[in-house]
PDB file of C-alpha atoms and ligand atoms in Angstrom:
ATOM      1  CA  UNK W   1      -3.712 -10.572   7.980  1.00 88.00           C
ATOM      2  CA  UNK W   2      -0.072  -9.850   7.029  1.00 91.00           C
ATOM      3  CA  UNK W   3       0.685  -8.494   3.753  1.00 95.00           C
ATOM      4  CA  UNK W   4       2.512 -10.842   1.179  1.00 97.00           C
ATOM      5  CA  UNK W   5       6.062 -10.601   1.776  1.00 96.00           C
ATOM      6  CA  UNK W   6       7.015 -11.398  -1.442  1.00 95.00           C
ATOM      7  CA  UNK W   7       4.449  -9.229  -3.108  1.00 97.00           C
ATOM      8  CA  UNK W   8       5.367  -6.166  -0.722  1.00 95.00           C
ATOM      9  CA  UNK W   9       8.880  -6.065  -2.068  1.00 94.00           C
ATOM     10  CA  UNK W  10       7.991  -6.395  -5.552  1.00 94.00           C
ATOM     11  CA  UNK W  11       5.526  -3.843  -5.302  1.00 95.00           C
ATOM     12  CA  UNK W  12       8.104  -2.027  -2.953  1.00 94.00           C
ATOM     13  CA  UNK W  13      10.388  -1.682  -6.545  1.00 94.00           C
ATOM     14  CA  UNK W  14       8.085  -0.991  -8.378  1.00 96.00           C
ATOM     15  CA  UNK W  15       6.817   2.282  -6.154  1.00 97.00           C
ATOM     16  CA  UNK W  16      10.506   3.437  -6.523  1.00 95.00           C
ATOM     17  CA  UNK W  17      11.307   3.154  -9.958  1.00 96.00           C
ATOM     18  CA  UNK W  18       7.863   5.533 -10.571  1.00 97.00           C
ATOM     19  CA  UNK W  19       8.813   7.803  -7.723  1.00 97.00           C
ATOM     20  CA  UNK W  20      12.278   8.542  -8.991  1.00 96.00           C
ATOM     21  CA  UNK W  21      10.761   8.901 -12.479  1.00 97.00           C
ATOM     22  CA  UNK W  22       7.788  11.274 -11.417  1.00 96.00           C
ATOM     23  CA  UNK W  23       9.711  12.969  -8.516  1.00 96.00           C
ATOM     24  CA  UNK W  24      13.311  15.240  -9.454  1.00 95.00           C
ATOM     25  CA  UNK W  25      16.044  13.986  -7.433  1.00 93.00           C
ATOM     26  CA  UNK W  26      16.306  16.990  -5.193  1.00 94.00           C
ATOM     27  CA  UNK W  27      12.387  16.689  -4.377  1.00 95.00           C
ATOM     28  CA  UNK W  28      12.838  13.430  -3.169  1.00 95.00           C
ATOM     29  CA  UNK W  29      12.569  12.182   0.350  1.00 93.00           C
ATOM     30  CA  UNK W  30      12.966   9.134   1.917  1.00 90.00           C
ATOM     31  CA  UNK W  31       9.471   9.583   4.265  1.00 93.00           C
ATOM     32  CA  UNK W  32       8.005  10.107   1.312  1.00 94.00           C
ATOM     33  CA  UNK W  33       8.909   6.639   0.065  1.00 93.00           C
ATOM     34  CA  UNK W  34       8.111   4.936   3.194  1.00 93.00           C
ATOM     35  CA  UNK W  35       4.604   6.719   2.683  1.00 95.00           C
ATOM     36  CA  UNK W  36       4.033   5.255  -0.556  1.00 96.00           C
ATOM     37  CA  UNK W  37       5.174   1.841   0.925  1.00 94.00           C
ATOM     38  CA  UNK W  38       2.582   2.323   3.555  1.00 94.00           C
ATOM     39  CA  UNK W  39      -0.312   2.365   0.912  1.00 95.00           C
ATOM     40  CA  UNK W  40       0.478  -1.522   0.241  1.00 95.00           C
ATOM     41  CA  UNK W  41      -2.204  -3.593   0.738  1.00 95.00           C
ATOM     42  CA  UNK W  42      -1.632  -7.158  -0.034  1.00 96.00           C
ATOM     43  CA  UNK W  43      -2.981  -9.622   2.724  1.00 96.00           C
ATOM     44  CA  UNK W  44      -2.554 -12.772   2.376  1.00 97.00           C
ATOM     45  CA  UNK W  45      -5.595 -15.067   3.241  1.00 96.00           C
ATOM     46  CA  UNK W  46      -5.377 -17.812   6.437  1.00 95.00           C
ATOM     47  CA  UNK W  47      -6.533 -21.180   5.507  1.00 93.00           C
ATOM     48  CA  UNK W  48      -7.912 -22.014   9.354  1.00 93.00           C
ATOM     49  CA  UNK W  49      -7.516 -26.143   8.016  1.00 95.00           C
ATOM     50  CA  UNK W  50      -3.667 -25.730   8.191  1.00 95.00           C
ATOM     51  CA  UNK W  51      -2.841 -22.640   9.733  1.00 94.00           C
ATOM     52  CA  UNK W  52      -0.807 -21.449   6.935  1.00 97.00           C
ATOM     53  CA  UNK W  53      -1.147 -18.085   4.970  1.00 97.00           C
ATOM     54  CA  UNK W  54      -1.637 -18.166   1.063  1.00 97.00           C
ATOM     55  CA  UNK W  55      -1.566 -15.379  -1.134  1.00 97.00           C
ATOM     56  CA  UNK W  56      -3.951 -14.901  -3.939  1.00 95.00           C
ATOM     57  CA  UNK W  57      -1.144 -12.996  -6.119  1.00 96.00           C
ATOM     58  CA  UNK W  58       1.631 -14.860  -6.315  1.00 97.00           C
ATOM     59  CA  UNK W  59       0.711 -18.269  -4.742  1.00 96.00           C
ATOM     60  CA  UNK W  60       3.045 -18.359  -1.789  1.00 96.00           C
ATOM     61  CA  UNK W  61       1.685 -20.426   0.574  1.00 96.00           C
ATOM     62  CA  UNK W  62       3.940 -20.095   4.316  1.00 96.00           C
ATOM     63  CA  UNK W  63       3.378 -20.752   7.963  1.00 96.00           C
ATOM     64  CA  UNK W  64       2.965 -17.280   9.919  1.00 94.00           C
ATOM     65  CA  UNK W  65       7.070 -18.045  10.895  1.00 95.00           C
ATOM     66  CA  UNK W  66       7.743 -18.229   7.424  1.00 96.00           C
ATOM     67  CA  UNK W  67       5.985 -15.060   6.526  1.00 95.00           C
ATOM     68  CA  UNK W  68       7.914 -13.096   8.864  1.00 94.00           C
ATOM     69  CA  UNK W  69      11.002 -15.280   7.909  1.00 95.00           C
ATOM     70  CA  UNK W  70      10.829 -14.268   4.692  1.00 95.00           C
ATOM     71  CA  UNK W  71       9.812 -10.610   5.035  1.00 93.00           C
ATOM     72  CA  UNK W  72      13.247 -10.676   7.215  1.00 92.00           C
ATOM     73  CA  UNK W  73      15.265 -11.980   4.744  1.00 92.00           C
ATOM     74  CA  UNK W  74      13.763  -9.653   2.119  1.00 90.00           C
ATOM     75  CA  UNK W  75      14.499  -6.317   4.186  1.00 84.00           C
ATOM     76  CA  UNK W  76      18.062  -7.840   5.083  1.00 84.00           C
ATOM     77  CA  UNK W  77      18.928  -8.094   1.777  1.00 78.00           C
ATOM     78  CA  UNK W  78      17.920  -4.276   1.338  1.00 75.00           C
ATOM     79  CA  UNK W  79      19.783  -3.337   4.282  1.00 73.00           C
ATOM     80  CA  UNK W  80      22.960  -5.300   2.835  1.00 73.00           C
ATOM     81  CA  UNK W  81      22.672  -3.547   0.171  1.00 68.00           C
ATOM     82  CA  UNK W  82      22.760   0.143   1.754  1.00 66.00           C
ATOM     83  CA  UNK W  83      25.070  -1.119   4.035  1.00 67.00           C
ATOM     84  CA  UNK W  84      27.860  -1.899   1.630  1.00 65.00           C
ATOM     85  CA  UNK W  85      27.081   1.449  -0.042  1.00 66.00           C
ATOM     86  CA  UNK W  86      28.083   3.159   2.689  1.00 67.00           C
ATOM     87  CA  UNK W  87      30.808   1.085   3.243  1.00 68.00           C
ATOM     88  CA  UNK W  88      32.110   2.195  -0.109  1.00 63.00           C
ATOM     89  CA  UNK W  89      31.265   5.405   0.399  1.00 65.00           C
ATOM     90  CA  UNK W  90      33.625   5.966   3.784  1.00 70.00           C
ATOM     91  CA  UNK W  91      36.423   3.756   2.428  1.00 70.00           C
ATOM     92  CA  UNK W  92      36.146   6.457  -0.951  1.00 68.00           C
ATOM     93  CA  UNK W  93      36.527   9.626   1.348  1.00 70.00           C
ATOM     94  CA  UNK W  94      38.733   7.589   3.503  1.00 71.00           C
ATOM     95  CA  UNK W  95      41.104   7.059   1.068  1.00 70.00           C
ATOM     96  CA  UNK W  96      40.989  10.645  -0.612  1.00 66.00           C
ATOM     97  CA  UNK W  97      42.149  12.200   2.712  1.00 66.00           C
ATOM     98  CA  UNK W  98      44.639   9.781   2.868  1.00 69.00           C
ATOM     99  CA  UNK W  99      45.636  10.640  -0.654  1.00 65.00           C
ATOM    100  CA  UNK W 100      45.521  14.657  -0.098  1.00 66.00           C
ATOM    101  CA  UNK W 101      47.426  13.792   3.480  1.00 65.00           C
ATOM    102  CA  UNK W 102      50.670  12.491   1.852  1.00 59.00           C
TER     103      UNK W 102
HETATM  104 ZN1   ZN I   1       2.338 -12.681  -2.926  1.00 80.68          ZN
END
């Protein structure tokens, strides 16, 4: 059974915010995030009537397209996230060279 995609992420946040609080910042490492994140164990449950997955948590009730739809969406809008970091990130040093260039 697939784990709750709405459930993982929440619990996904949650896992961080006590890692960076139990772990010093130059201890950290991003495997052993994705570790933690492993140890998630929220299936949902298949109703065989309509072929849709509900989950006992937080009620969502989806279609095995939706669930991976969703779960999609979810990491997306983690990636988007990181994404425009970096972005910010290279136009920052970008911009200092350019500043120490002229
Ligand atoms: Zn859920």
């Amino acid at each position: 059974m697939p784990n709750c995609p709405e459930c993982t992420a929440r619990e996904k946040k949650k896992i961080q915010a006590k890692y960076e609080a139990d772990t010093p910042e130059e201890e950290r490492g991003r495997d052993d995030l994705f570790k933690l994140y492993d140890e998630i164990d929220i299936p949902m449950k298949m109703d065989a009537a309509t072929k849709h997955f509900i989950c006992k948590r937080c009620g969502l009730y989806a279609t095995r397209e939706q669930v991976s739809d969703i779960r999609y969406k979810l990491n997306q809008k983690e990636r988007t996230r990181d994404d425009k970091h970096d972005d910010y990130l290279e136009w920052w040093s970008k911009s200092k060279k350019e500043k120490q260039e002229n």
